[in-house]
Amino acid sequence: MDNPQIADRLDAFALLLELVDANPYTVRAYRRAAETIRGAAFPVAELVTSGRARELRGIGPGIETRLRELVETGTIAELAELERELAPDLVGLGRYLGLGAKRSVELARALDVSTADELREAAAAGRLRIVPGIGPKTEARLLEALARESEPRPQPGLLLDRAWELVGGVAAALDGEAAGDVRRWRDSCELLAVVCEARDPRSVLERFAALPQIVALVEQGERRAVGVTIEGVPVELVAAEQRRFGAALVRATGSPAYVAALEPLPDAPDEEAVYRALDLPWCPPELREEPFRGEPPALGAPDDIRGDLHCHTTWSDGRAGVEEMGRAARERGYDYLAICDHTPAVGAVRGLTPDDVRRQADEITAANELLAPFRVLRGIECDILANGRLDLPDDVLAELEWVQASVHGGQRMPRPELTKRVVEALRNPYVRCLSHPKGRYINRRPENALDLERVFDVALEEGVALEVNGLPDRLDLRGEHVRDALRAGVEIVCSTDAHSVRGLGNMALSVATARRGWATAAHVVNTRSLRSVLNRRREAP
Ligand SMILES: [Zn+2]
Ligand SMILES: [Zn+2]
């Protein structure tokens, strides 16, 4: 069993535990363990076999027992039991129809059904109304939903990292291409699709239906099927003829408006041929949002990035130390990494006092001796206080090489107050970059009221850059705002805000988000040499 397989099973276990209302702490612990294992650079199965699993971060005796069982027997008995009892395909279908997971399970128990087909039969036989809590209205809604399963209720989209994991996994298993919202790197993915080239579509469709990610099929045609995941998320499969594959991929990738503007698409075996036949240059998927027929700019790419300017360590809420993060950044081929831990006002987690900042400097110096010529930069993620002042005194900020300014608490301030507060912070001569400017958490917290046009003006005057934060639930600035910033002449920084070694991998998400905002490498500060990044600093008054 390889690391991703083990991690997938732990994730599945966490999901089922959540459905049976297990202690949220336990659920989180399994998710964390899965993340650790997925990111481990060595075979975890061997560690488990040799009885050393607990050397891994976040793995206690309970999880170790489950891991041992999984590695030795290939399964976790309790997981198999839960899967039988909870009927994941029903949960997936229920969610797809707009029922919560718990409601789906209750429904299945009351009707004594355990598959999606049995649920459909029970509904057709009029048995839904015997279920306690299901009145005529809900019954009518469900029957209607079951009758038109191909049009799911709108639901919040998947975060980009989960969407890539899901669609990338399906695509790899079927030897196809990921398409839909994921291929455009939308910040929240609703239309998930995979396009395969298939001479024998039936066998591809069968393999699709049998994938562990797909718990129920809700639609099936000759060359097309829609399956749902346990979260109730629909995934479309297109099994295209070889001579039409390019057209199918273009169609499954672009937004409806983008594709409509290109129709009718000529049949062609690959995308390049489709665009050629249309007499258009090939268009990067990130730009296939609005109708567009022109010459696309040379977008920045992950390979252009020379360093990461925002990450955390165990000094605040990160999970790795300074040296470990630096080494990992060096292994990614970077030239530099700025350590930007929190300051005390952040509240929920530990923040660095002036004293801590100076003690951390020693650790950074030591790491630099080991990692040279790679450079670990002394940085900070300094909270912007309610009055616009920064959370560390200027003499401390002056010692640092990279200062990120961040609003954490008080995102709900009205527009004039919040804008004034941020502008005040940008006027501080030591601030280099404004972190996650709009303060959103995708699907959880809306964007704040910050007046970006005003911020762009001041950022331009002061030489401050704006961050494109690569955390999958932030992606802030988002693509549209990146485009506005660049039009205003403001430069951006692509950062991961990594809290672990694995988190450094979110650079792909940040860069793709910048690309959605039409950024070229020249717009992105951290595509430049360290000297150029440091010299960008404004003169202190
Ligand atoms: Zn932050
Ligand atoms: Zn941060």
Coordinates of C-alpha atoms and ligand atoms in Angstrom, one line a residue:
M1 CA 0.0 0.0 0.0
D2 CA 1.5 3.4 -1.0
N3 CA 1.1 6.6 0.9
P4 CA -1.8 8.1 -1.1
Q5 CA -3.8 4.8 -0.8
I6 CA -3.3 4.8 3.0
A7 CA -4.2 8.5 3.2
D8 CA -7.4 8.0 1.0
R9 CA -8.6 5.3 3.4
L10 CA -8.0 7.5 6.4
D11 CA -9.9 10.3 4.7
A12 CA -12.7 8.0 3.9
F13 CA -12.8 6.9 7.5
A14 CA -12.9 10.5 8.7
L15 CA -15.8 11.2 6.5
L16 CA -17.8 8.3 7.7
L17 CA -17.0 9.1 11.3
E18 CA -18.3 12.6 10.7
L19 CA -21.5 11.1 9.4
V20 CA -22.1 9.1 12.6
D21 CA -21.4 12.2 14.7
A22 CA -18.1 11.1 16.1
N23 CA -16.1 13.5 18.2
P24 CA -15.0 16.3 15.8
Y25 CA -11.6 16.1 17.4
T26 CA -11.2 12.5 16.3
V27 CA -12.4 13.3 12.8
R28 CA -9.9 16.1 12.5
A29 CA -7.1 13.9 13.8
Y30 CA -7.8 11.3 11.1
R31 CA -7.8 14.1 8.4
R32 CA -4.5 15.5 9.7
A33 CA -2.9 12.0 9.8
A34 CA -4.1 11.5 6.2
E35 CA -2.5 14.8 5.2
T36 CA 0.8 13.9 7.0
I37 CA 0.9 10.5 5.3
R38 CA 0.1 11.9 1.9
G39 CA 2.9 14.4 2.2
A40 CA 5.5 12.0 3.7
A41 CA 8.6 11.5 1.6
F42 CA 9.1 7.8 2.6
P43 CA 6.9 4.7 2.5
V44 CA 4.7 5.0 5.6
A45 CA 3.6 1.3 5.4
E46 CA 7.2 0.3 6.2
L47 CA 7.2 2.6 9.2
V48 CA 3.9 1.1 10.4
T49 CA 5.3 -2.5 9.9
S50 CA 8.3 -1.7 12.0
G51 CA 6.2 -0.3 14.8
R52 CA 7.4 3.3 14.4
A53 CA 4.2 5.0 13.0
R54 CA 4.0 7.2 16.0
E55 CA 7.2 9.0 15.0
L56 CA 4.9 10.7 12.5
R57 CA 3.4 14.0 13.5
G58 CA -0.2 13.7 14.8
I59 CA -0.3 9.9 15.0
G60 CA -1.4 8.6 18.4
P61 CA -2.1 5.1 19.6
G62 CA -5.6 5.0 18.2
I63 CA -4.7 5.9 14.7
E64 CA -1.6 3.7 14.9
T65 CA -3.8 0.7 15.7
R66 CA -6.0 1.4 12.6
L67 CA -2.9 2.0 10.4
R68 CA -1.5 -1.4 11.5
E69 CA -4.7 -3.1 10.7
L70 CA -4.9 -1.3 7.3
V71 CA -1.3 -2.2 6.3
E72 CA -1.5 -5.8 7.5
T73 CA -5.0 -6.7 6.2
G74 CA -5.6 -4.2 3.5
T75 CA -8.7 -2.9 5.2
I76 CA -10.1 -1.4 8.4
A77 CA -12.9 -3.5 9.8
E78 CA -14.7 -0.6 11.4
L79 CA -14.5 1.4 8.1
A80 CA -15.9 -1.5 6.1
E81 CA -18.7 -1.9 8.7
L82 CA -19.5 1.9 8.5
E83 CA -19.5 1.7 4.8
R84 CA -22.0 -1.1 4.8
E85 CA -24.2 0.6 7.3
L86 CA -24.1 4.0 5.9
A87 CA -24.3 3.1 2.2
P88 CA -22.1 5.8 0.7
D89 CA -23.9 5.7 -2.6
L90 CA -27.1 6.7 -0.8
V91 CA -25.3 9.5 1.1
G92 CA -23.8 10.7 -2.2
L93 CA -27.2 10.6 -4.0
G94 CA -28.9 12.2 -1.0
R95 CA -26.5 15.1 -0.9
Y96 CA -26.8 15.5 -4.7
L97 CA -30.5 15.8 -4.3
G98 CA -30.1 18.3 -1.5
L99 CA -30.4 16.2 1.6
G100 CA -27.8 16.3 4.3
A101 CA -25.8 13.2 5.0
K102 CA -27.5 12.4 8.2
R103 CA -30.9 12.9 6.6
S104 CA -30.0 10.5 3.8
V105 CA -28.9 7.8 6.4
E106 CA -32.2 8.3 8.3
L107 CA -34.1 7.9 5.2
A108 CA -32.2 4.8 4.2
R109 CA -32.8 3.2 7.6
A110 CA -36.5 4.1 7.7
L111 CA -37.1 2.7 4.3
D112 CA -34.7 -0.2 4.8
V113 CA -32.9 0.4 1.6
S114 CA -29.2 0.4 1.1
T115 CA -28.5 1.4 -2.5
A116 CA -29.4 4.3 -4.7
D117 CA -31.6 2.1 -6.9
E118 CA -33.5 0.8 -4.0
L119 CA -34.2 4.4 -2.8
R120 CA -35.5 5.2 -6.3
E121 CA -37.8 2.2 -6.2
A122 CA -39.1 3.0 -2.7
A123 CA -39.8 6.6 -3.8
A124 CA -41.6 5.4 -6.9
A125 CA -43.7 3.1 -4.8
G126 CA -44.8 6.0 -2.7
R127 CA -43.0 4.8 0.5
L128 CA -41.3 8.1 1.2
R129 CA -44.2 9.4 3.1
I130 CA -43.9 6.6 5.7
V131 CA -40.6 8.2 6.8
P132 CA -41.0 10.2 10.0
G133 CA -40.4 13.9 9.3
I134 CA -41.0 13.6 5.5
G135 CA -44.2 15.5 4.8
P136 CA -46.0 15.8 1.4
K137 CA -43.9 18.8 0.5
T138 CA -40.6 17.1 1.0
E139 CA -41.8 14.0 -0.7
A140 CA -42.9 16.1 -3.7
R141 CA -39.5 17.8 -3.8
L142 CA -37.6 14.6 -3.6
L143 CA -39.7 12.9 -6.2
E144 CA -39.2 15.8 -8.5
A145 CA -35.4 15.8 -7.8
L146 CA -35.2 12.1 -8.5
A147 CA -37.1 12.6 -11.7
R148 CA -34.6 15.1 -13.0
E149 CA -31.4 13.9 -11.4
S150 CA -29.4 15.3 -14.2
E151 CA -30.0 18.8 -13.0
P152 CA -28.6 18.9 -9.5
R153 CA -29.5 21.5 -6.9
P154 CA -26.9 24.2 -6.7
Q155 CA -24.5 23.5 -3.9
P156 CA -21.3 25.1 -2.8
G157 CA -18.4 24.2 -5.0
L158 CA -15.4 22.2 -4.1
L159 CA -12.2 23.9 -3.0
L160 CA -9.6 23.7 -5.7
D161 CA -7.2 21.3 -4.0
R162 CA -10.0 18.8 -3.3
A163 CA -11.3 19.2 -6.8
W164 CA -7.9 18.5 -8.3
E165 CA -7.5 15.5 -6.1
L166 CA -10.8 14.1 -7.2
V167 CA -10.8 15.0 -10.9
G168 CA -7.1 14.3 -11.2
G169 CA -7.6 10.9 -9.6
V170 CA -10.5 10.0 -11.9
A171 CA -8.6 11.2 -15.0
A172 CA -5.5 9.3 -14.1
A173 CA -7.5 6.1 -13.5
L174 CA -9.2 6.3 -16.8
D175 CA -6.2 7.7 -18.7
G176 CA -8.1 10.8 -19.6
E177 CA -7.8 14.6 -19.1
A178 CA -9.1 16.7 -16.3
A179 CA -11.5 19.3 -17.6
G180 CA -14.3 21.5 -16.3
D181 CA -13.8 24.2 -13.6
V182 CA -10.7 22.4 -12.3
R183 CA -8.8 22.8 -15.5
R184 CA -9.6 26.6 -15.5
W185 CA -8.4 26.6 -11.8
R186 CA -11.6 28.2 -10.6
D187 CA -11.5 29.0 -6.9
S188 CA -14.6 27.0 -6.2
C189 CA -15.3 24.1 -8.6
E190 CA -18.9 23.1 -9.5
L191 CA -18.6 21.6 -12.9
L192 CA -16.1 18.7 -12.7
A193 CA -15.4 16.8 -15.9
V194 CA -13.0 14.2 -17.3
V195 CA -12.6 13.6 -21.0
C196 CA -11.3 10.3 -22.3
E197 CA -10.4 9.2 -25.8
A198 CA -12.3 5.9 -26.2
R199 CA -12.8 3.5 -29.0
D200 CA -14.9 1.3 -26.8
P201 CA -16.9 3.8 -24.7
R202 CA -18.8 1.2 -22.8
S203 CA -15.7 -0.2 -21.1
V204 CA -14.6 3.3 -20.1
L205 CA -18.1 4.0 -18.7
E206 CA -18.0 0.8 -16.8
R207 CA -14.6 1.5 -15.3
F208 CA -15.8 5.0 -14.4
A209 CA -18.8 3.6 -12.5
A210 CA -16.6 1.2 -10.6
L211 CA -14.1 3.8 -9.4
P212 CA -14.0 4.2 -5.6
Q213 CA -14.5 8.0 -6.0
I214 CA -17.8 7.5 -7.7
V215 CA -20.6 6.2 -5.4
A216 CA -23.6 6.3 -7.7
L217 CA -24.3 7.0 -11.4
V218 CA -27.1 9.5 -12.0
E219 CA -27.0 9.7 -15.7
Q220 CA -25.7 7.4 -18.4
G221 CA -25.6 7.8 -22.2
E222 CA -23.6 6.1 -25.0
R223 CA -20.5 8.3 -24.6
R224 CA -21.3 10.3 -21.5
A225 CA -22.1 9.6 -17.8
V226 CA -22.5 11.6 -14.7
G227 CA -21.5 10.1 -11.4
V228 CA -21.6 11.5 -7.9
T229 CA -19.1 11.4 -5.1
I230 CA -19.9 10.7 -1.5
E231 CA -20.1 14.5 -1.0
G232 CA -22.9 14.5 -3.6
V233 CA -20.7 16.3 -6.2
P234 CA -21.4 15.4 -9.8
V235 CA -18.5 14.4 -12.0
E236 CA -19.1 14.2 -15.8
L237 CA -17.3 11.7 -17.9
V238 CA -17.1 12.2 -21.7
A239 CA -15.7 9.2 -23.7
A240 CA -14.9 10.9 -27.0
E241 CA -14.1 9.4 -30.3
Q242 CA -10.4 9.9 -31.1
R243 CA -11.1 12.2 -34.1
R244 CA -13.3 14.4 -31.9
F245 CA -11.3 14.4 -28.6
G246 CA -9.9 18.0 -29.0
A247 CA -13.4 19.4 -29.6
A248 CA -14.8 17.5 -26.6
L249 CA -11.9 18.7 -24.4
V250 CA -12.5 22.4 -25.4
R251 CA -16.2 22.0 -24.8
A252 CA -15.7 20.4 -21.4
T253 CA -13.1 22.9 -20.3
G254 CA -14.4 26.4 -21.1
S255 CA -17.1 28.3 -19.3
P256 CA -20.5 28.0 -21.1
A257 CA -20.2 31.6 -22.4
Y258 CA -16.6 31.0 -23.7
V259 CA -17.6 27.7 -25.5
A260 CA -20.8 29.2 -26.9
A261 CA -18.8 32.0 -28.5
L262 CA -16.6 29.5 -30.3
E263 CA -19.3 27.1 -31.5
P264 CA -19.7 25.4 -33.8
L265 CA -16.4 23.7 -32.9
P266 CA -14.7 21.7 -35.7
D267 CA -14.0 18.0 -35.0
A268 CA -10.3 17.6 -34.2
P269 CA -8.2 15.1 -32.4
D270 CA -6.5 17.6 -30.1
E271 CA -7.1 21.2 -28.8
E272 CA -4.3 22.8 -30.9
A273 CA -6.0 21.5 -34.0
V274 CA -9.4 22.8 -32.9
Y275 CA -7.9 26.3 -32.4
R276 CA -6.0 26.1 -35.6
A277 CA -9.2 25.2 -37.6
L278 CA -10.9 28.2 -35.9
D279 CA -7.9 30.4 -37.0
L280 CA -7.2 31.3 -33.4
P281 CA -4.1 31.0 -31.1
W282 CA -4.4 28.3 -28.5
C283 CA -5.8 29.8 -25.2
P284 CA -4.6 28.8 -21.8
P285 CA -7.5 27.2 -19.8
E286 CA -7.3 29.9 -17.1
L287 CA -8.4 32.5 -19.7
R288 CA -11.4 30.5 -21.0
E289 CA -13.8 32.3 -18.7
E290 CA -15.2 35.1 -20.8
P291 CA -15.5 34.9 -24.6
F292 CA -12.1 35.7 -25.9
R293 CA -10.6 35.4 -29.4
G294 CA -7.4 37.4 -29.2
E295 CA -3.8 36.6 -28.7
P296 CA -3.3 35.6 -25.1
P297 CA -0.4 37.1 -23.1
A298 CA 2.6 34.9 -22.1
L299 CA 1.2 34.0 -18.6
G300 CA 3.6 33.5 -15.7
A301 CA 4.2 29.8 -14.8
P302 CA 5.2 28.0 -11.6
D303 CA 8.7 27.5 -13.1
D304 CA 9.2 31.3 -13.1
I305 CA 8.9 31.5 -9.3
R306 CA 12.2 32.0 -7.5
G307 CA 11.1 32.0 -3.9
D308 CA 8.2 32.0 -1.5
L309 CA 7.6 35.1 0.6
H310 CA 5.0 34.0 3.1
C311 CA 5.2 30.9 5.3
H312 CA 4.9 29.9 8.9
T313 CA 7.0 27.8 11.3
T314 CA 6.6 26.3 14.7
W315 CA 7.4 29.8 16.1
S316 CA 3.7 30.5 15.4
D317 CA 1.2 28.1 14.0
G318 CA 3.3 26.3 11.4
R319 CA 4.2 22.6 11.7
A320 CA 7.8 22.6 10.7
G321 CA 10.9 24.5 11.9
V322 CA 12.8 27.2 10.2
E323 CA 15.5 24.9 8.8
E324 CA 13.1 22.3 7.7
M325 CA 11.0 24.8 5.8
G326 CA 14.1 26.4 4.2
R327 CA 15.4 23.0 3.1
A328 CA 12.1 22.1 1.6
A329 CA 12.0 25.4 -0.3
R330 CA 15.5 24.9 -1.5
E331 CA 14.5 21.4 -2.7
R332 CA 11.8 23.0 -4.8
G333 CA 14.5 24.9 -6.6
Y334 CA 13.9 28.2 -5.0
D335 CA 16.6 30.8 -4.1
Y336 CA 14.9 32.2 -1.1
L337 CA 12.1 31.8 1.5
A338 CA 10.7 34.5 3.8
I339 CA 9.6 33.2 7.3
C340 CA 6.6 35.3 8.2
D341 CA 5.2 34.1 11.5
H342 CA 2.3 35.8 13.3
T343 CA 2.4 38.7 15.8
P344 CA 0.5 38.6 19.1
A345 CA -2.7 40.4 18.0
V346 CA -3.6 37.5 15.7
G347 CA -5.2 36.1 18.9
A348 CA -6.1 32.5 18.2
V349 CA -2.5 31.2 17.8
R350 CA 0.9 32.2 19.2
G351 CA 2.4 35.4 17.9
L352 CA 5.9 36.7 18.1
T353 CA 6.9 39.5 20.4
P354 CA 9.8 41.8 19.6
D355 CA 11.9 39.6 21.8
D356 CA 10.8 36.4 19.9
V357 CA 11.6 38.1 16.6
R358 CA 15.2 38.6 17.7
R359 CA 15.5 35.1 19.0
Q360 CA 14.2 33.7 15.8
A361 CA 16.9 35.7 14.0
D362 CA 19.5 33.5 15.5
E363 CA 17.8 30.4 14.3
I364 CA 17.5 31.9 10.8
T365 CA 21.2 32.8 10.8
A366 CA 22.0 29.2 11.7
A367 CA 19.8 27.9 9.0
N368 CA 21.4 30.2 6.4
E369 CA 24.8 28.8 7.3
L370 CA 23.6 25.3 6.5
L371 CA 21.6 26.2 3.4
A372 CA 23.7 28.8 1.7
P373 CA 23.7 30.1 -1.0
F374 CA 19.9 29.6 -0.5
R375 CA 18.6 32.4 1.7
V376 CA 16.0 32.2 4.5
L377 CA 14.7 35.7 5.0
R378 CA 13.7 37.3 8.2
G379 CA 10.1 38.2 7.7
I380 CA 6.9 38.7 9.7
E381 CA 3.2 38.5 9.1
C382 CA 2.3 41.6 11.1
D383 CA -1.3 42.2 12.2
I384 CA -2.8 45.5 11.3
L385 CA -4.5 46.7 14.5
A386 CA -8.0 48.2 14.5
N387 CA -6.5 51.7 14.4
G388 CA -4.3 51.0 11.4
R389 CA -1.1 50.8 13.4
L390 CA 1.1 47.7 13.1
D391 CA 1.4 45.1 15.9
L392 CA 5.2 45.5 16.2
P393 CA 7.2 48.8 16.7
D394 CA 9.0 50.3 13.7
D395 CA 12.5 49.6 15.1
V396 CA 11.7 45.9 15.1
L397 CA 10.1 46.0 11.6
A398 CA 13.2 47.9 10.4
E399 CA 15.4 44.9 11.2
L400 CA 13.3 42.6 9.0
E401 CA 13.8 41.8 5.3
W402 CA 10.2 41.2 4.3
V403 CA 7.1 42.5 6.1
Q404 CA 3.6 41.2 5.2
A405 CA 0.8 43.3 6.7
S406 CA -2.5 41.4 7.5
V407 CA -6.0 42.1 8.7
H408 CA -7.1 39.1 10.8
G409 CA -9.7 40.3 13.3
G410 CA -12.3 42.8 12.4
Q411 CA -12.9 41.8 8.8
R412 CA -16.5 43.1 9.1
M413 CA -15.6 46.7 9.6
P414 CA -17.6 49.0 7.3
R415 CA -15.9 50.0 4.0
P416 CA -14.6 53.5 5.0
E417 CA -13.2 52.3 8.3
L418 CA -11.6 49.2 7.0
T419 CA -10.1 51.0 4.0
K420 CA -8.7 53.7 6.2
R421 CA -7.2 51.1 8.5
V422 CA -5.5 49.2 5.7
V423 CA -4.3 52.4 3.9
E424 CA -2.8 53.6 7.2
A425 CA -0.8 50.3 7.4
L426 CA 0.4 50.6 3.8
R427 CA 1.8 54.0 4.6
N428 CA 4.2 52.3 7.1
P429 CA 7.6 52.4 5.4
Y430 CA 8.5 48.9 6.3
V431 CA 5.5 47.1 4.8
R432 CA 6.3 45.2 1.6
C433 CA 3.1 43.3 0.9
L434 CA -0.6 43.3 1.9
S435 CA -1.6 39.7 2.7
H436 CA -5.0 38.1 1.6
P437 CA -6.5 41.6 1.0
K438 CA -10.2 40.6 0.8
G439 CA -10.1 38.3 3.9
R440 CA -12.5 35.7 2.5
Y441 CA -12.7 32.0 3.3
I442 CA -14.3 30.3 0.4
N443 CA -17.7 28.9 1.2
R444 CA -17.3 30.1 4.9
R445 CA -16.7 33.9 5.1
P446 CA -17.5 36.4 2.4
E447 CA -15.0 39.0 1.2
N448 CA -14.6 42.1 3.4
A449 CA -15.7 45.5 2.3
L450 CA -12.2 46.9 1.5
D451 CA -12.1 49.4 -1.3
L452 CA -9.6 47.8 -3.6
E453 CA -9.3 50.8 -6.0
R454 CA -8.2 53.0 -3.1
V455 CA -5.8 50.3 -1.9
F456 CA -4.3 50.0 -5.4
D457 CA -3.7 53.8 -5.5
V458 CA -1.9 53.8 -2.2
A459 CA 0.0 50.5 -2.9
L460 CA 1.3 52.1 -6.1
E461 CA 2.4 55.3 -4.3
E462 CA 4.1 53.4 -1.6
G463 CA 5.6 50.5 -3.6
V464 CA 3.7 47.9 -1.7
A465 CA 2.8 44.6 -3.5
L466 CA -0.5 42.7 -3.1
E467 CA -0.5 39.1 -2.3
V468 CA -2.2 36.3 -4.2
N469 CA -2.5 33.9 -1.3
G470 CA -2.4 30.3 -2.4
L471 CA -4.2 28.6 0.5
P472 CA -7.0 26.6 -1.2
D473 CA -9.7 28.2 1.0
R474 CA -8.4 31.7 0.5
L475 CA -7.1 32.3 -3.1
D476 CA -7.0 36.0 -2.3
L477 CA -6.7 38.2 -4.4
R478 CA -8.8 36.2 -6.7
G479 CA -8.4 36.3 -10.5
E480 CA -10.7 39.2 -11.3
H481 CA -9.0 41.3 -8.6
V482 CA -5.5 40.4 -9.8
R483 CA -6.6 41.7 -13.2
D484 CA -7.8 45.0 -11.6
A485 CA -4.6 45.3 -9.6
L486 CA -2.4 44.8 -12.7
R487 CA -4.4 47.3 -14.7
A488 CA -3.8 49.8 -11.8
G489 CA -0.1 49.1 -12.2
V490 CA 0.2 47.3 -8.8
E491 CA 2.6 44.3 -8.6
I492 CA 1.6 41.0 -7.0
V493 CA 3.4 38.4 -5.0
C494 CA 2.5 34.7 -5.4
S495 CA 2.6 33.1 -2.0
T496 CA 1.6 29.9 -0.3
D497 CA 1.1 31.1 3.3
A498 CA 2.4 27.5 4.0
H499 CA 2.0 26.2 7.5
S500 CA 3.9 22.9 6.6
V501 CA 6.4 21.6 4.1
R502 CA 3.5 20.2 2.1
G503 CA 1.8 23.6 2.1
L504 CA 4.7 25.0 0.0
G505 CA 3.1 23.0 -2.8
N506 CA 0.2 25.4 -3.0
M507 CA 2.3 27.7 -5.1
A508 CA 0.6 26.1 -8.1
L509 CA -2.8 27.4 -6.9
S510 CA -1.4 30.9 -6.3
V511 CA 0.2 31.0 -9.7
A512 CA -2.9 29.7 -11.5
T513 CA -5.0 32.3 -9.7
A514 CA -2.6 35.0 -10.9
R515 CA -2.8 33.6 -14.4
R516 CA -6.6 33.9 -14.2
G517 CA -5.9 37.6 -13.6
W518 CA -3.7 37.7 -16.8
A519 CA -0.4 38.0 -14.9
T520 CA 2.8 37.6 -16.8
A521 CA 6.1 36.7 -14.9
A522 CA 7.0 40.4 -15.1
H523 CA 4.0 41.3 -12.9
V524 CA 5.1 38.9 -10.1
V525 CA 7.7 40.2 -7.6
N526 CA 8.9 36.8 -6.6
T527 CA 9.9 35.8 -10.1
R528 CA 12.9 38.0 -9.6
S529 CA 16.3 37.5 -8.0
L530 CA 16.6 38.0 -4.3
R531 CA 18.7 41.1 -4.8
S532 CA 15.9 42.6 -7.0
V533 CA 13.2 41.7 -4.4
L534 CA 15.2 43.3 -1.6
N535 CA 16.1 46.4 -3.5
R536 CA 12.4 46.9 -4.2
R537 CA 12.1 48.1 -0.7
R538 CA 11.2 51.7 -0.3
E539 CA 13.6 54.1 1.4
A540 CA 12.6 54.7 5.0
P541 CA 11.8 58.3 5.6
Ligands
ZN1 ZN -2.8 35.7 7.6
ZN2 ZN 0.1 33.7 7.1

